[in-house]
């Protein structure tokens, strides 16, 4: 009986797998699937994809302006002698300086740090070039100051070049939470210019910190007691003397006006 069962099982196993083997050979030898040519289906393209993007003349001018090292001729606005006459080289008393400002110090005289005006001139020209480029692109520029004796000068400078100023107490959230501060969606400035990078004698201005959080570039006058690490375009120089601040305001205003006048010239206005 057991032998009969084994013969029946072996016969059933051979018949099943044999049929599968034959069907697999028949399907592999059939040329129906392999010899048919591939058919390419071309989908209709939308008009936006077929038309090439052409740059406007203004876009081409904006790109060309970035290739020029001094497109707005801001390097001619001042000389190193002008910086010296404005006492830009005078720093703070020795022992009160920030270690990060040592690279900009030329030496000391009568117990006060002397700032290297050659480095100041290079950084100032770079900052003026950036200011002119942002004004050329209709960017919003915010002038920021804290010392009471310079507030009126800074506000007048911003007004004369058609920009904005903030010379009072800096409230937290002006940049980082502007929607809640002003009650509506507010466009943030494209550049922040600080005439004083210190809020108090020992505390850095909060606008530098907030602008860095919001990825807003900053231009700031950094004295020997300041930390320039968070400033995008630091300008080493005296930020206390009235004659120095007047020079900075005049240069910043001229850079903004040069950018705006160049845009009007390009547009033919």
PDB file of N, CA and C in Angstrom, residues 37-133:
ATOM      1  N   UNK A  37       9.219  46.011 -31.793  1.00  0.00           N
ATOM      2  CA  UNK A  37      10.012  47.255 -31.682  1.00  0.00           C
ATOM      3  C   UNK A  37       9.443  48.182 -30.608  1.00  0.00           C
ATOM      4  N   UNK A  38      10.341  48.955 -29.948  1.00  0.00           N
ATOM      5  CA  UNK A  38       9.924  49.888 -28.904  1.00  0.00           C
ATOM      6  C   UNK A  38       9.251  51.096 -29.539  1.00  0.00           C
ATOM      7  N   UNK A  39       8.175  51.500 -28.936  1.00  0.00           N
ATOM      8  CA  UNK A  39       7.401  52.627 -29.443  1.00  0.00           C
ATOM      9  C   UNK A  39       7.631  53.838 -28.536  1.00  0.00           C
ATOM     10  N   UNK A  40       8.117  54.920 -29.071  1.00  0.00           N
ATOM     11  CA  UNK A  40       8.348  56.132 -28.309  1.00  0.00           C
ATOM     12  C   UNK A  40       7.097  57.012 -28.363  1.00  0.00           C
ATOM     13  N   UNK A  41       6.672  57.409 -27.201  1.00  0.00           N
ATOM     14  CA  UNK A  41       5.485  58.255 -27.091  1.00  0.00           C
ATOM     15  C   UNK A  41       5.942  59.676 -26.792  1.00  0.00           C
ATOM     16  N   UNK A  42       5.641  60.607 -27.621  1.00  0.00           N
ATOM     17  CA  UNK A  42       6.010  62.004 -27.446  1.00  0.00           C
ATOM     18  C   UNK A  42       4.815  62.768 -26.903  1.00  0.00           C
ATOM     19  N   UNK A  43       5.019  63.308 -25.711  1.00  0.00           N
ATOM     20  CA  UNK A  43       3.965  64.081 -25.080  1.00  0.00           C
ATOM     21  C   UNK A  43       4.018  65.524 -25.561  1.00  0.00           C
ATOM     22  N   UNK A  44       2.893  66.139 -25.733  1.00  0.00           N
ATOM     23  CA  UNK A  44       2.901  67.555 -26.165  1.00  0.00           C
ATOM     24  C   UNK A  44       3.464  68.450 -25.074  1.00  0.00           C
ATOM     25  N   UNK A  45       4.364  69.351 -25.435  1.00  0.00           N
ATOM     26  CA  UNK A  45       4.984  70.272 -24.486  1.00  0.00           C
ATOM     27  C   UNK A  45       4.133  71.519 -24.356  1.00  0.00           C
ATOM     28  N   UNK A  46       4.156  72.026 -23.136  1.00  0.00           N
ATOM     29  CA  UNK A  46       3.405  73.245 -22.875  1.00  0.00           C
ATOM     30  C   UNK A  46       4.105  74.438 -23.501  1.00  0.00           C
ATOM     31  N   UNK A  47       3.394  75.492 -23.805  1.00  0.00           N
ATOM     32  CA  UNK A  47       4.030  76.680 -24.403  1.00  0.00           C
ATOM     33  C   UNK A  47       5.115  77.272 -23.525  1.00  0.00           C
ATOM     34  N   UNK A  48       4.964  77.147 -22.174  1.00  0.00           N
ATOM     35  CA  UNK A  48       5.985  77.711 -21.272  1.00  0.00           C
ATOM     36  C   UNK A  48       7.299  76.975 -21.395  1.00  0.00           C
ATOM     37  N   UNK A  49       7.221  75.633 -21.698  1.00  0.00           N
ATOM     38  CA  UNK A  49       8.454  74.858 -21.808  1.00  0.00           C
ATOM     39  C   UNK A  49       9.139  75.067 -23.143  1.00  0.00           C
ATOM     40  N   UNK A  50       8.383  75.337 -24.174  1.00  0.00           N
ATOM     41  CA  UNK A  50       8.973  75.495 -25.495  1.00  0.00           C
ATOM     42  C   UNK A  50       9.604  76.869 -25.684  1.00  0.00           C
ATOM     43  N   UNK A  51       9.054  77.878 -25.049  1.00  0.00           N
ATOM     44  CA  UNK A  51       9.599  79.225 -25.203  1.00  0.00           C
ATOM     45  C   UNK A  51      10.807  79.404 -24.301  1.00  0.00           C
ATOM     46  N   UNK A  52      11.870  79.915 -24.816  1.00  0.00           N
ATOM     47  CA  UNK A  52      13.084  80.147 -24.050  1.00  0.00           C
ATOM     48  C   UNK A  52      12.946  81.423 -23.222  1.00  0.00           C
ATOM     49  N   UNK A  53      13.584  81.377 -22.032  1.00  0.00           N
ATOM     50  CA  UNK A  53      13.540  82.535 -21.134  1.00  0.00           C
ATOM     51  C   UNK A  53      14.531  83.586 -21.629  1.00  0.00           C
ATOM     52  N   UNK A  54      14.039  84.750 -21.873  1.00  0.00           N
ATOM     53  CA  UNK A  54      14.882  85.856 -22.312  1.00  0.00           C
ATOM     54  C   UNK A  54      14.979  86.886 -21.199  1.00  0.00           C
ATOM     55  N   UNK A  55      16.195  87.294 -20.879  1.00  0.00           N
ATOM     56  CA  UNK A  55      16.413  88.272 -19.828  1.00  0.00           C
ATOM     57  C   UNK A  55      16.081  89.668 -20.332  1.00  0.00           C
ATOM     58  N   UNK A  56      15.529  90.444 -19.455  1.00  0.00           N
ATOM     59  CA  UNK A  56      15.232  91.833 -19.782  1.00  0.00           C
ATOM     60  C   UNK A  56      16.523  92.642 -19.770  1.00  0.00           C
ATOM     61  N   UNK A  57      16.551  93.787 -20.406  1.00  0.00           N
ATOM     62  CA  UNK A  57      17.768  94.621 -20.375  1.00  0.00           C
ATOM     63  C   UNK A  57      18.179  95.004 -18.959  1.00  0.00           C
ATOM     64  N   UNK A  58      17.198  95.217 -18.067  1.00  0.00           N
ATOM     65  CA  UNK A  58      17.535  95.574 -16.691  1.00  0.00           C
ATOM     66  C   UNK A  58      18.215  94.427 -15.970  1.00  0.00           C
ATOM     67  N   UNK A  59      17.774  93.189 -16.222  1.00  0.00           N
ATOM     68  CA  UNK A  59      18.423  92.036 -15.608  1.00  0.00           C
ATOM     69  C   UNK A  59      19.868  91.898 -16.087  1.00  0.00           C
ATOM     70  N   UNK A  60      20.095  92.157 -17.357  1.00  0.00           N
ATOM     71  CA  UNK A  60      21.459  92.085 -17.877  1.00  0.00           C
ATOM     72  C   UNK A  60      22.345  93.161 -17.256  1.00  0.00           C
ATOM     73  N   UNK A  61      21.788  94.345 -17.048  1.00  0.00           N
ATOM     74  CA  UNK A  61      22.566  95.423 -16.433  1.00  0.00           C
ATOM     75  C   UNK A  61      22.890  95.085 -14.987  1.00  0.00           C
ATOM     76  N   UNK A  62      21.939  94.479 -14.275  1.00  0.00           N
ATOM     77  CA  UNK A  62      22.180  94.096 -12.883  1.00  0.00           C
ATOM     78  C   UNK A  62      23.300  93.066 -12.789  1.00  0.00           C
ATOM     79  N   UNK A  63      23.341  92.125 -13.725  1.00  0.00           N
ATOM     80  CA  UNK A  63      24.407  91.131 -13.720  1.00  0.00           C
ATOM     81  C   UNK A  63      25.750  91.754 -14.087  1.00  0.00           C
ATOM     82  N   UNK A  64      25.748  92.636 -15.063  1.00  0.00           N
ATOM     83  CA  UNK A  64      26.998  93.274 -15.475  1.00  0.00           C
ATOM     84  C   UNK A  64      27.561  94.161 -14.373  1.00  0.00           C
ATOM     85  N   UNK A  65      26.688  94.784 -13.585  1.00  0.00           N
ATOM     86  CA  UNK A  65      27.167  95.661 -12.513  1.00  0.00           C
ATOM     87  C   UNK A  65      27.934  94.890 -11.446  1.00  0.00           C
ATOM     88  N   UNK A  66      27.601  93.619 -11.258  1.00  0.00           N
ATOM     89  CA  UNK A  66      28.301  92.818 -10.253  1.00  0.00           C
ATOM     90  C   UNK A  66      29.703  92.423 -10.704  1.00  0.00           C
ATOM     91  N   UNK A  67      29.959  92.453 -12.000  1.00  0.00           N
ATOM     92  CA  UNK A  67      31.286  92.095 -12.501  1.00  0.00           C
ATOM     93  C   UNK A  67      32.283  93.238 -12.360  1.00  0.00           C
ATOM     94  N   UNK A  68      31.794  94.456 -12.166  1.00  0.00           N
ATOM     95  CA  UNK A  68      32.666  95.617 -12.071  1.00  0.00           C
ATOM     96  C   UNK A  68      33.107  95.810 -10.620  1.00  0.00           C
ATOM     97  N   UNK A  69      34.395  95.994 -10.352  1.00  0.00           N
ATOM     98  CA  UNK A  69      34.849  96.156  -8.967  1.00  0.00           C
ATOM     99  C   UNK A  69      34.349  97.428  -8.300  1.00  0.00           C
ATOM    100  N   UNK A  70      34.101  98.478  -9.089  1.00  0.00           N
ATOM    101  CA  UNK A  70      33.605  99.732  -8.520  1.00  0.00           C
ATOM    102  C   UNK A  70      32.661 100.365  -9.536  1.00  0.00           C
ATOM    103  N   UNK A  71      31.492  99.770  -9.653  1.00  0.00           N
ATOM    104  CA  UNK A  71      30.540 100.177 -10.692  1.00  0.00           C
ATOM    105  C   UNK A  71      30.017 101.591 -10.468  1.00  0.00           C
ATOM    106  N   UNK A  72      29.935 102.032  -9.209  1.00  0.00           N
ATOM    107  CA  UNK A  72      29.354 103.332  -8.883  1.00  0.00           C
ATOM    108  C   UNK A  72      30.411 104.384  -8.522  1.00  0.00           C
ATOM    109  N   UNK A  73      31.683 104.045  -8.684  1.00  0.00           N
ATOM    110  CA  UNK A  73      32.781 104.980  -8.426  1.00  0.00           C
ATOM    111  C   UNK A  73      32.752 105.527  -6.993  1.00  0.00           C
ATOM    112  N   UNK A  74      32.478 104.637  -6.036  1.00  0.00           N
ATOM    113  CA  UNK A  74      32.435 105.072  -4.639  1.00  0.00           C
ATOM    114  C   UNK A  74      33.832 105.226  -4.038  1.00  0.00           C
ATOM    115  N   UNK A  75      34.830 104.647  -4.676  1.00  0.00           N
ATOM    116  CA  UNK A  75      36.186 104.771  -4.151  1.00  0.00           C
ATOM    117  C   UNK A  75      36.696 106.206  -4.226  1.00  0.00           C
ATOM    118  N   UNK A  76      36.080 107.019  -5.076  1.00  0.00           N
ATOM    119  CA  UNK A  76      36.510 108.410  -5.220  1.00  0.00           C
ATOM    120  C   UNK A  76      35.848 109.350  -4.209  1.00  0.00           C
ATOM    121  N   UNK A  77      35.009 108.812  -3.332  1.00  0.00           N
ATOM    122  CA  UNK A  77      34.294 109.669  -2.389  1.00  0.00           C
ATOM    123  C   UNK A  77      35.176 110.164  -1.244  1.00  0.00           C
ATOM    124  N   UNK A  78      36.290 109.483  -0.982  1.00  0.00           N
ATOM    125  CA  UNK A  78      37.141 109.881   0.147  1.00  0.00           C
ATOM    126  C   UNK A  78      38.564 109.411  -0.099  1.00  0.00           C
ATOM    127  N   UNK A  79      39.455 109.914   0.728  1.00  0.00           N
ATOM    128  CA  UNK A  79      40.858 109.496   0.737  1.00  0.00           C
ATOM    129  C   UNK A  79      41.249 109.138   2.168  1.00  0.00           C
ATOM    130  N   UNK A  80      42.396 108.542   2.305  1.00  0.00           N
ATOM    131  CA  UNK A  80      42.893 108.207   3.637  1.00  0.00           C
ATOM    132  C   UNK A  80      43.142 109.476   4.440  1.00  0.00           C
ATOM    133  N   UNK A  81      43.540 110.548   3.768  1.00  0.00           N
ATOM    134  CA  UNK A  81      43.737 111.816   4.464  1.00  0.00           C
ATOM    135  C   UNK A  81      42.417 112.341   5.041  1.00  0.00           C
ATOM    136  N   UNK A  82      41.319 112.132   4.330  1.00  0.00           N
ATOM    137  CA  UNK A  82      40.014 112.527   4.864  1.00  0.00           C
ATOM    138  C   UNK A  82      39.686 111.764   6.143  1.00  0.00           C
ATOM    139  N   UNK A  83      40.028 110.507   6.173  1.00  0.00           N
ATOM    140  CA  UNK A  83      39.795 109.718   7.378  1.00  0.00           C
ATOM    141  C   UNK A  83      40.648 110.221   8.529  1.00  0.00           C
ATOM    142  N   UNK A  84      41.882 110.581   8.235  1.00  0.00           N
ATOM    143  CA  UNK A  84      42.772 111.084   9.288  1.00  0.00           C
ATOM    144  C   UNK A  84      42.280 112.425   9.827  1.00  0.00           C
ATOM    145  N   UNK A  85      41.845 113.302   8.931  1.00  0.00           N
ATOM    146  CA  UNK A  85      41.355 114.608   9.373  1.00  0.00           C
ATOM    147  C   UNK A  85      40.068 114.477  10.200  1.00  0.00           C
ATOM    148  N   UNK A  86      39.298 113.434   9.948  1.00  0.00           N
ATOM    149  CA  UNK A  86      38.071 113.209  10.710  1.00  0.00           C
ATOM    150  C   UNK A  86      38.307 112.407  11.979  1.00  0.00           C
ATOM    151  N   UNK A  87      39.553 112.109  12.314  1.00  0.00           N
ATOM    152  CA  UNK A  87      39.927 111.401  13.541  1.00  0.00           C
ATOM    153  C   UNK A  87      39.358 109.986  13.601  1.00  0.00           C
ATOM    154  N   UNK A  88      39.259 109.381  12.433  1.00  0.00           N
ATOM    155  CA  UNK A  88      38.757 108.013  12.393  1.00  0.00           C
ATOM    156  C   UNK A  88      39.739 107.043  13.030  1.00  0.00           C
ATOM    157  N   UNK A  89      41.014 107.402  13.080  1.00  0.00           N
ATOM    158  CA  UNK A  89      42.053 106.504  13.579  1.00  0.00           C
ATOM    159  C   UNK A  89      42.108 106.416  15.096  1.00  0.00           C
ATOM    160  N   UNK A  90      41.411 107.293  15.808  1.00  0.00           N
ATOM    161  CA  UNK A  90      41.492 107.323  17.269  1.00  0.00           C
ATOM    162  C   UNK A  90      40.618 106.235  17.876  1.00  0.00           C
ATOM    163  N   UNK A  91      41.250 105.344  18.640  1.00  0.00           N
ATOM    164  CA  UNK A  91      40.528 104.270  19.301  1.00  0.00           C
ATOM    165  C   UNK A  91      40.360 104.534  20.788  1.00  0.00           C
ATOM    166  N   UNK A  92      40.008 103.496  21.510  1.00  0.00           N
ATOM    167  CA  UNK A  92      39.773 103.616  22.948  1.00  0.00           C
ATOM    168  C   UNK A  92      41.075 103.421  23.718  1.00  0.00           C
ATOM    169  N   UNK A  93      40.961 103.563  25.023  1.00  0.00           N
ATOM    170  CA  UNK A  93      42.121 103.432  25.899  1.00  0.00           C
ATOM    171  C   UNK A  93      42.608 101.987  25.885  1.00  0.00           C
ATOM    172  N   UNK A  94      43.895 101.817  25.983  1.00  0.00           N
ATOM    173  CA  UNK A  94      44.463 100.471  26.044  1.00  0.00           C
ATOM    174  C   UNK A  94      43.912  99.722  27.254  1.00  0.00           C
ATOM    175  N   UNK A  95      43.619  98.457  27.022  1.00  0.00           N
ATOM    176  CA  UNK A  95      43.049  97.637  28.083  1.00  0.00           C
ATOM    177  C   UNK A  95      41.543  97.509  28.009  1.00  0.00           C
ATOM    178  N   UNK A  96      40.898  98.334  27.187  1.00  0.00           N
ATOM    179  CA  UNK A  96      39.444  98.258  27.031  1.00  0.00           C
ATOM    180  C   UNK A  96      39.039  97.707  25.664  1.00  0.00           C
ATOM    181  N   UNK A  97      40.007  97.312  24.876  1.00  0.00           N
ATOM    182  CA  UNK A  97      39.705  96.847  23.528  1.00  0.00           C
ATOM    183  C   UNK A  97      39.224  95.413  23.491  1.00  0.00           C
ATOM    184  N   UNK A  98      38.547  95.081  22.414  1.00  0.00           N
ATOM    185  CA  UNK A  98      38.102  93.711  22.185  1.00  0.00           C
ATOM    186  C   UNK A  98      39.213  92.939  21.480  1.00  0.00           C
ATOM    187  N   UNK A  99      39.498  91.702  21.897  1.00  0.00           N
ATOM    188  CA  UNK A  99      40.592  90.949  21.258  1.00  0.00           C
ATOM    189  C   UNK A  99      40.404  90.744  19.762  1.00  0.00           C
ATOM    190  N   UNK A 100      39.161  90.718  19.281  1.00  0.00           N
ATOM    191  CA  UNK A 100      38.921  90.506  17.849  1.00  0.00           C
ATOM    192  C   UNK A 100      39.271  91.735  17.013  1.00  0.00           C
ATOM    193  N   UNK A 101      39.522  92.865  17.666  1.00  0.00           N
ATOM    194  CA  UNK A 101      39.883  94.079  16.940  1.00  0.00           C
ATOM    195  C   UNK A 101      41.388  94.284  16.844  1.00  0.00           C
ATOM    196  N   UNK A 102      42.175  93.359  17.372  1.00  0.00           N
ATOM    197  CA  UNK A 102      43.629  93.515  17.345  1.00  0.00           C
ATOM    198  C   UNK A 102      44.172  93.537  15.917  1.00  0.00           C
ATOM    199  N   UNK A 103      43.488  92.873  15.003  1.00  0.00           N
ATOM    200  CA  UNK A 103      43.967  92.822  13.615  1.00  0.00           C
ATOM    201  C   UNK A 103      43.865  94.179  12.921  1.00  0.00           C
ATOM    202  N   UNK A 104      43.032  95.084  13.461  1.00  0.00           N
ATOM    203  CA  UNK A 104      42.848  96.400  12.848  1.00  0.00           C
ATOM    204  C   UNK A 104      43.626  97.507  13.567  1.00  0.00           C
ATOM    205  N   UNK A 105      44.368  97.182  14.594  1.00  0.00           N
ATOM    206  CA  UNK A 105      45.078  98.189  15.382  1.00  0.00           C
ATOM    207  C   UNK A 105      46.488  98.354  14.832  1.00  0.00           C
ATOM    208  N   UNK A 106      46.845  99.580  14.505  1.00  0.00           N
ATOM    209  CA  UNK A 106      48.172  99.889  13.983  1.00  0.00           C
ATOM    210  C   UNK A 106      49.199  99.996  15.105  1.00  0.00           C
ATOM    211  N   UNK A 107      48.802 100.572  16.218  1.00  0.00           N
ATOM    212  CA  UNK A 107      49.695 100.738  17.367  1.00  0.00           C
ATOM    213  C   UNK A 107      48.976 101.495  18.468  1.00  0.00           C
ATOM    214  N   UNK A 108      49.738 102.177  19.289  1.00  0.00           N
ATOM    215  CA  UNK A 108      49.151 102.964  20.376  1.00  0.00           C
ATOM    216  C   UNK A 108      49.975 104.236  20.568  1.00  0.00           C
ATOM    217  N   UNK A 109      49.281 105.262  21.083  1.00  0.00           N
ATOM    218  CA  UNK A 109      49.941 106.528  21.361  1.00  0.00           C
ATOM    219  C   UNK A 109      49.254 107.173  22.557  1.00  0.00           C
ATOM    220  N   UNK A 110      50.069 107.526  23.531  1.00  0.00           N
ATOM    221  CA  UNK A 110      49.582 108.167  24.752  1.00  0.00           C
ATOM    222  C   UNK A 110      48.478 107.342  25.418  1.00  0.00           C
ATOM    223  N   UNK A 111      48.646 106.026  25.372  1.00  0.00           N
ATOM    224  CA  UNK A 111      47.713 105.137  26.052  1.00  0.00           C
ATOM    225  C   UNK A 111      46.439 104.847  25.282  1.00  0.00           C
ATOM    226  N   UNK A 112      46.327 105.272  24.024  1.00  0.00           N
ATOM    227  CA  UNK A 112      45.133 105.029  23.214  1.00  0.00           C
ATOM    228  C   UNK A 112      45.508 104.208  21.974  1.00  0.00           C
ATOM    229  N   UNK A 113      44.599 103.344  21.584  1.00  0.00           N
ATOM    230  CA  UNK A 113      44.811 102.545  20.383  1.00  0.00           C
ATOM    231  C   UNK A 113      44.706 103.428  19.139  1.00  0.00           C
ATOM    232  N   UNK A 114      45.530 103.112  18.147  1.00  0.00           N
ATOM    233  CA  UNK A 114      45.498 103.789  16.850  1.00  0.00           C
ATOM    234  C   UNK A 114      45.082 102.763  15.796  1.00  0.00           C
ATOM    235  N   UNK A 115      44.019 103.092  15.097  1.00  0.00           N
ATOM    236  CA  UNK A 115      43.460 102.173  14.099  1.00  0.00           C
ATOM    237  C   UNK A 115      44.202 102.338  12.776  1.00  0.00           C
ATOM    238  N   UNK A 116      44.432 101.223  12.093  1.00  0.00           N
ATOM    239  CA  UNK A 116      45.107 101.221  10.792  1.00  0.00           C
ATOM    240  C   UNK A 116      44.147 101.767   9.732  1.00  0.00           C
ATOM    241  N   UNK A 117      44.411 102.959   9.244  1.00  0.00           N
ATOM    242  CA  UNK A 117      43.507 103.606   8.289  1.00  0.00           C
ATOM    243  C   UNK A 117      43.555 102.966   6.910  1.00  0.00           C
ATOM    244  N   UNK A 118      44.637 102.289   6.575  1.00  0.00           N
ATOM    245  CA  UNK A 118      44.667 101.581   5.289  1.00  0.00           C
ATOM    246  C   UNK A 118      43.623 100.467   5.261  1.00  0.00           C
ATOM    247  N   UNK A 119      43.510  99.737   6.358  1.00  0.00           N
ATOM    248  CA  UNK A 119      42.476  98.713   6.441  1.00  0.00           C
ATOM    249  C   UNK A 119      41.081  99.339   6.503  1.00  0.00           C
ATOM    250  N   UNK A 120      40.968 100.454   7.217  1.00  0.00           N
ATOM    251  CA  UNK A 120      39.678 101.144   7.286  1.00  0.00           C
ATOM    252  C   UNK A 120      39.221 101.583   5.908  1.00  0.00           C
ATOM    253  N   UNK A 121      40.128 102.133   5.121  1.00  0.00           N
ATOM    254  CA  UNK A 121      39.768 102.591   3.772  1.00  0.00           C
ATOM    255  C   UNK A 121      39.299 101.430   2.902  1.00  0.00           C
ATOM    256  N   UNK A 122      39.973 100.290   2.984  1.00  0.00           N
ATOM    257  CA  UNK A 122      39.577  99.133   2.171  1.00  0.00           C
ATOM    258  C   UNK A 122      38.201  98.623   2.577  1.00  0.00           C
ATOM    259  N   UNK A 123      37.958  98.504   3.874  1.00  0.00           N
ATOM    260  CA  UNK A 123      36.657  98.022   4.350  1.00  0.00           C
ATOM    261  C   UNK A 123      35.554  99.047   4.060  1.00  0.00           C
ATOM    262  N   UNK A 124      35.874 100.318   4.155  1.00  0.00           N
ATOM    263  CA  UNK A 124      34.870 101.350   3.906  1.00  0.00           C
ATOM    264  C   UNK A 124      34.473 101.379   2.429  1.00  0.00           C
ATOM    265  N   UNK A 125      35.417 101.229   1.532  1.00  0.00           N
ATOM    266  CA  UNK A 125      35.098 101.195   0.106  1.00  0.00           C
ATOM    267  C   UNK A 125      34.232  99.987  -0.232  1.00  0.00           C
ATOM    268  N   UNK A 126      34.532  98.853   0.367  1.00  0.00           N
ATOM    269  CA  UNK A 126      33.713  97.666   0.132  1.00  0.00           C
ATOM    270  C   UNK A 126      32.285  97.875   0.641  1.00  0.00           C
ATOM    271  N   UNK A 127      32.154  98.488   1.816  1.00  0.00           N
ATOM    272  CA  UNK A 127      30.826  98.736   2.372  1.00  0.00           C
ATOM    273  C   UNK A 127      30.046  99.740   1.526  1.00  0.00           C
ATOM    274  N   UNK A 128      30.702 100.784   1.060  1.00  0.00           N
ATOM    275  CA  UNK A 128      30.023 101.763   0.210  1.00  0.00           C
ATOM    276  C   UNK A 128      29.566 101.139  -1.099  1.00  0.00           C
ATOM    277  N   UNK A 129      30.353 100.230  -1.631  1.00  0.00           N
ATOM    278  CA  UNK A 129      29.965  99.552  -2.860  1.00  0.00           C
ATOM    279  C   UNK A 129      28.713  98.706  -2.653  1.00  0.00           C
ATOM    280  N   UNK A 130      28.650  98.020  -1.513  1.00  0.00           N
ATOM    281  CA  UNK A 130      27.471  97.199  -1.210  1.00  0.00           C
ATOM    282  C   UNK A 130      26.248  98.080  -1.018  1.00  0.00           C
ATOM    283  N   UNK A 131      26.415  99.194  -0.324  1.00  0.00           N
ATOM    284  CA  UNK A 131      25.291 100.115  -0.100  1.00  0.00           C
ATOM    285  C   UNK A 131      24.748 100.631  -1.428  1.00  0.00           C
ATOM    286  N   UNK A 132      25.644 101.005  -2.336  1.00  0.00           N
ATOM    287  CA  UNK A 132      25.203 101.511  -3.634  1.00  0.00           C
ATOM    288  C   UNK A 132      24.490 100.433  -4.443  1.00  0.00           C
ATOM    289  N   UNK A 133      24.971  99.194  -4.384  1.00  0.00           N
ATOM    290  CA  UNK A 133      24.328  98.111  -5.115  1.00  0.00           C
ATOM    291  C   UNK A 133      22.922  97.844  -4.588  1.00  0.00           C
TER     292      UNK A 133
END
